[in-house]
mmCIF file of N, CA and C in Angstrom:
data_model
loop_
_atom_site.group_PDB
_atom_site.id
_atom_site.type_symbol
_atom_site.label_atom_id
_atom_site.label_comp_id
_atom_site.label_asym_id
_atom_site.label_seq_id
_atom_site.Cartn_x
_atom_site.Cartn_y
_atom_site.Cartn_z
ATOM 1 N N UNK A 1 -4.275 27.478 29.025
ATOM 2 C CA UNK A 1 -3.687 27.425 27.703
ATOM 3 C C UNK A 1 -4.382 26.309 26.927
ATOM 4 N N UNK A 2 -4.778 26.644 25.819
ATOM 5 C CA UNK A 2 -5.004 25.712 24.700
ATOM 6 C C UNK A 2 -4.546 24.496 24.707
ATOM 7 N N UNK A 3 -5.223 23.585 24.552
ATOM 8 C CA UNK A 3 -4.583 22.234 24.054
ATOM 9 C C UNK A 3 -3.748 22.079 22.864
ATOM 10 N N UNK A 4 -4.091 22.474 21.703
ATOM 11 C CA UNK A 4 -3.314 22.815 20.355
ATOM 12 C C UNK A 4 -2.491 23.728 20.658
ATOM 13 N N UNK A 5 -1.967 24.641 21.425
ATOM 14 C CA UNK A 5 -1.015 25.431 21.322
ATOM 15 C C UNK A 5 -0.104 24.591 22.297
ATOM 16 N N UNK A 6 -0.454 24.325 23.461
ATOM 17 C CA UNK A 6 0.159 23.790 24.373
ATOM 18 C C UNK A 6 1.201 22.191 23.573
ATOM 19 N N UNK A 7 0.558 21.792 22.635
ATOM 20 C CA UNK A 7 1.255 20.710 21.706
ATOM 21 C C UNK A 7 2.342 20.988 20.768
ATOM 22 N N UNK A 8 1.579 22.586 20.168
ATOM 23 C CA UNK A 8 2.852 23.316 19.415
ATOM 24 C C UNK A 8 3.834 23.679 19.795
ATOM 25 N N UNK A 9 3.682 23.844 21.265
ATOM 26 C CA UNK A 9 4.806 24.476 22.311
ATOM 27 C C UNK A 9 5.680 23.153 22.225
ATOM 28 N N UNK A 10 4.987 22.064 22.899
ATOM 29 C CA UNK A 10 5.847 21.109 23.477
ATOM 30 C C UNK A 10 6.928 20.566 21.855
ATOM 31 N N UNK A 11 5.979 20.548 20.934
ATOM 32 C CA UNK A 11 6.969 20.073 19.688
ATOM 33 C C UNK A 11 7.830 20.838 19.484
ATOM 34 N N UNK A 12 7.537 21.879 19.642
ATOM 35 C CA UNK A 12 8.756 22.715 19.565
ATOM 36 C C UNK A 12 10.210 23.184 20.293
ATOM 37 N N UNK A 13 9.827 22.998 21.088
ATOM 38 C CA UNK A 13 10.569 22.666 22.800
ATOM 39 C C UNK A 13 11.361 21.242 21.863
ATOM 40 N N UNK A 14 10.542 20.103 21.979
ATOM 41 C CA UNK A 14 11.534 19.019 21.886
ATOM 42 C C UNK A 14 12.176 19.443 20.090
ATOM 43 N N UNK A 15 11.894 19.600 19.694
ATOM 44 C CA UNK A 15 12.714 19.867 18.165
ATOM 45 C C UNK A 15 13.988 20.723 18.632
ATOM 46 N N UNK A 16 13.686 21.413 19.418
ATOM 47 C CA UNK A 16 14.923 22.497 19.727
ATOM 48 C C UNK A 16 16.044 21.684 20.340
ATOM 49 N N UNK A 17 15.328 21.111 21.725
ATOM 50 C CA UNK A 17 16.183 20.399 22.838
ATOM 51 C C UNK A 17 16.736 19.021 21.244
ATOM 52 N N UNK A 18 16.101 18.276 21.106
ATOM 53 C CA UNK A 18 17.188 17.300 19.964
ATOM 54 C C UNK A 18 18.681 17.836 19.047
ATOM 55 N N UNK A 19 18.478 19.470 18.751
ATOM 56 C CA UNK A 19 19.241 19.795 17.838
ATOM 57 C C UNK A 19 20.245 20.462 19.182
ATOM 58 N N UNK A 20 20.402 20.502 20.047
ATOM 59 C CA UNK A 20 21.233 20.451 21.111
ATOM 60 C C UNK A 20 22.183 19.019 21.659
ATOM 61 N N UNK A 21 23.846 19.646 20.745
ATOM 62 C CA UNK A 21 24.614 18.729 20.677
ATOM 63 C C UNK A 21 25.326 18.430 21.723
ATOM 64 N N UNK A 22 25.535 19.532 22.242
ATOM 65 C CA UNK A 22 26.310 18.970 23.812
ATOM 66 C C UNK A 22 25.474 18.549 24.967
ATOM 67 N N UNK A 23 25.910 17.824 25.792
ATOM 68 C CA UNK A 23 24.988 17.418 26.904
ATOM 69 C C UNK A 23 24.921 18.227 28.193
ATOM 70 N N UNK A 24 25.899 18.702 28.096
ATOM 71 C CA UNK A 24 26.280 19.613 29.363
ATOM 72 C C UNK A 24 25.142 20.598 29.521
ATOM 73 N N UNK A 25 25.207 21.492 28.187
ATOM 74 C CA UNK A 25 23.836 22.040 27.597
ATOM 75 C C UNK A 25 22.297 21.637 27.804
ATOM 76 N N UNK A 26 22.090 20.606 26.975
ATOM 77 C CA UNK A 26 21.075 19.797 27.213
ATOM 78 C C UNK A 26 20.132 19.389 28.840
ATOM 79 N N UNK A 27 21.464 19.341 30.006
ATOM 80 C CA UNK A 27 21.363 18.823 31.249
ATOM 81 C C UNK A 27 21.153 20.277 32.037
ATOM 82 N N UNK A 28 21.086 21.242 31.195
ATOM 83 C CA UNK A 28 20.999 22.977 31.955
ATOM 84 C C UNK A 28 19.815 23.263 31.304
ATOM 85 N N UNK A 29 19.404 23.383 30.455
ATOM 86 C CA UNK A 29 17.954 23.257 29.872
ATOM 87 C C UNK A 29 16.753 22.230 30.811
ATOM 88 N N UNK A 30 17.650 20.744 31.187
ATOM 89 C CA UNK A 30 16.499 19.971 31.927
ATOM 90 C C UNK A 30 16.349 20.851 33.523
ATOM 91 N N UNK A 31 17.763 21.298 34.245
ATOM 92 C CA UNK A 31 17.693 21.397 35.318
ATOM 93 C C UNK A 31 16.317 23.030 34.930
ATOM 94 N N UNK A 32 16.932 23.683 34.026
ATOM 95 C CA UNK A 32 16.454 25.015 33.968
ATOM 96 C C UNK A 32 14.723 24.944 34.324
ATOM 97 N N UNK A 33 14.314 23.419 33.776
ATOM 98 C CA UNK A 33 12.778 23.730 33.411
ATOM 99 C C UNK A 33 12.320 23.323 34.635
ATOM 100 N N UNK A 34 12.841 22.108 35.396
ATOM 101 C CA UNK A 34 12.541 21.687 36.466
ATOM 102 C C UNK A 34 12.129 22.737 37.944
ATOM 103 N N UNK A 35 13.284 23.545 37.522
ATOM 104 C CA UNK A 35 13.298 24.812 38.452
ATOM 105 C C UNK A 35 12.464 25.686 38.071
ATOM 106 N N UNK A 36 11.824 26.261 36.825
ATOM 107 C CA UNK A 36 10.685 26.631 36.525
ATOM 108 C C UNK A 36 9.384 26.137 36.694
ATOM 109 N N UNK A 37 9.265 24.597 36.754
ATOM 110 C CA UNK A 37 7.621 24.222 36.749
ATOM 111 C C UNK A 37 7.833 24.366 38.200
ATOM 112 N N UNK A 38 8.893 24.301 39.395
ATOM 113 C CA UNK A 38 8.629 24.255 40.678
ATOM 114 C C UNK A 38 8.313 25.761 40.704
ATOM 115 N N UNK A 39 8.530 26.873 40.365
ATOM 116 C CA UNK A 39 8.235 28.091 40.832
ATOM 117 C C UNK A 39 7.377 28.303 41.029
ATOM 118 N N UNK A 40 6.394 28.959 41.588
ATOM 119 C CA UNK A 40 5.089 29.633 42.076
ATOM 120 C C UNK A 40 4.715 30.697 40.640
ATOM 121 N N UNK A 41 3.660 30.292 40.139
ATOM 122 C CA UNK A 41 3.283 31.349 38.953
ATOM 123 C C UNK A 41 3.254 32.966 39.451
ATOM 124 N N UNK A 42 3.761 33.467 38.270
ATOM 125 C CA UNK A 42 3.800 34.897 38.908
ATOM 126 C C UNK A 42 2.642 35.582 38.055
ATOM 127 N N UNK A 43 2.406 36.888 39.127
ATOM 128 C CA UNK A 43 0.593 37.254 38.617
ATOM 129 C C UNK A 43 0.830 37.277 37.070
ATOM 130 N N UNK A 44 1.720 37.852 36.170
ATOM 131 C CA UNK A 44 1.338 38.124 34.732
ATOM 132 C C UNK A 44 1.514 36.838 33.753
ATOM 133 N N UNK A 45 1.872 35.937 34.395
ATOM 134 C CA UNK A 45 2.073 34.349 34.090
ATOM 135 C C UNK A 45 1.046 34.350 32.294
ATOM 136 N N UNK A 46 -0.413 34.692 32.687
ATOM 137 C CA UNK A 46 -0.878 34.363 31.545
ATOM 138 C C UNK A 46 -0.514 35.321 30.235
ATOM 139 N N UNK A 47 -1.241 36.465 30.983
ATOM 140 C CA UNK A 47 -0.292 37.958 30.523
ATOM 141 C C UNK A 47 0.434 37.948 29.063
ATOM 142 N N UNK A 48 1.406 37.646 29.613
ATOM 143 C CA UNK A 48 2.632 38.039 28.949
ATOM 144 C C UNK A 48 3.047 36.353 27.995
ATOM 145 N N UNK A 49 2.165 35.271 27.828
ATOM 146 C CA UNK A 49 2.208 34.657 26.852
ATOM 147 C C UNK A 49 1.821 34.859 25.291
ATOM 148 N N UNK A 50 3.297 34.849 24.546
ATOM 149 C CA UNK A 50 3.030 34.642 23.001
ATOM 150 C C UNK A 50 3.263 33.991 22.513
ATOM 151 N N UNK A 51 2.925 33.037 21.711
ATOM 152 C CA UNK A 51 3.172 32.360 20.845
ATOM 153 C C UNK A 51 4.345 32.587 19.661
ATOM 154 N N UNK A 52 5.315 31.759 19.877
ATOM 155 C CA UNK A 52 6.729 31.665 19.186
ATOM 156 C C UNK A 52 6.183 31.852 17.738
ATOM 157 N N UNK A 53 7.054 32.497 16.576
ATOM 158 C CA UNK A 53 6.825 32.008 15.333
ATOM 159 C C UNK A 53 7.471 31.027 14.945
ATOM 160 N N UNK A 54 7.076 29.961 13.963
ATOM 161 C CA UNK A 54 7.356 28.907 13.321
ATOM 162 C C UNK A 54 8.361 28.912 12.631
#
């Protein structure tokens, strides 16, 4: 993945996660991702990446 997209991602990610008022929420989103970067990529991993609209 791109460096510039990979930045657009992450700003966007954190703009989202900030406007997330409860924590309970917030703390299911952290566990959620944690448990995702541990997963094993699956074959269509690159595949099936699009880019969010703005």
């Amino acid at each position: 993945m791109h460096d510039d997209v990979c930045e657009r991602q992450a700003s966007g990610l954190i703009k989202a996660f900030r406007g997330i008022a409860d924590p309970r929420k917030r703390q299911r989103i952290l566990d959620l991702a944690e448990q995702l970067a541990n997963d094993p990529p699956s074959d269509t991993a690159e595949a099936g990446v699009q880019e969010a609209p703005n």
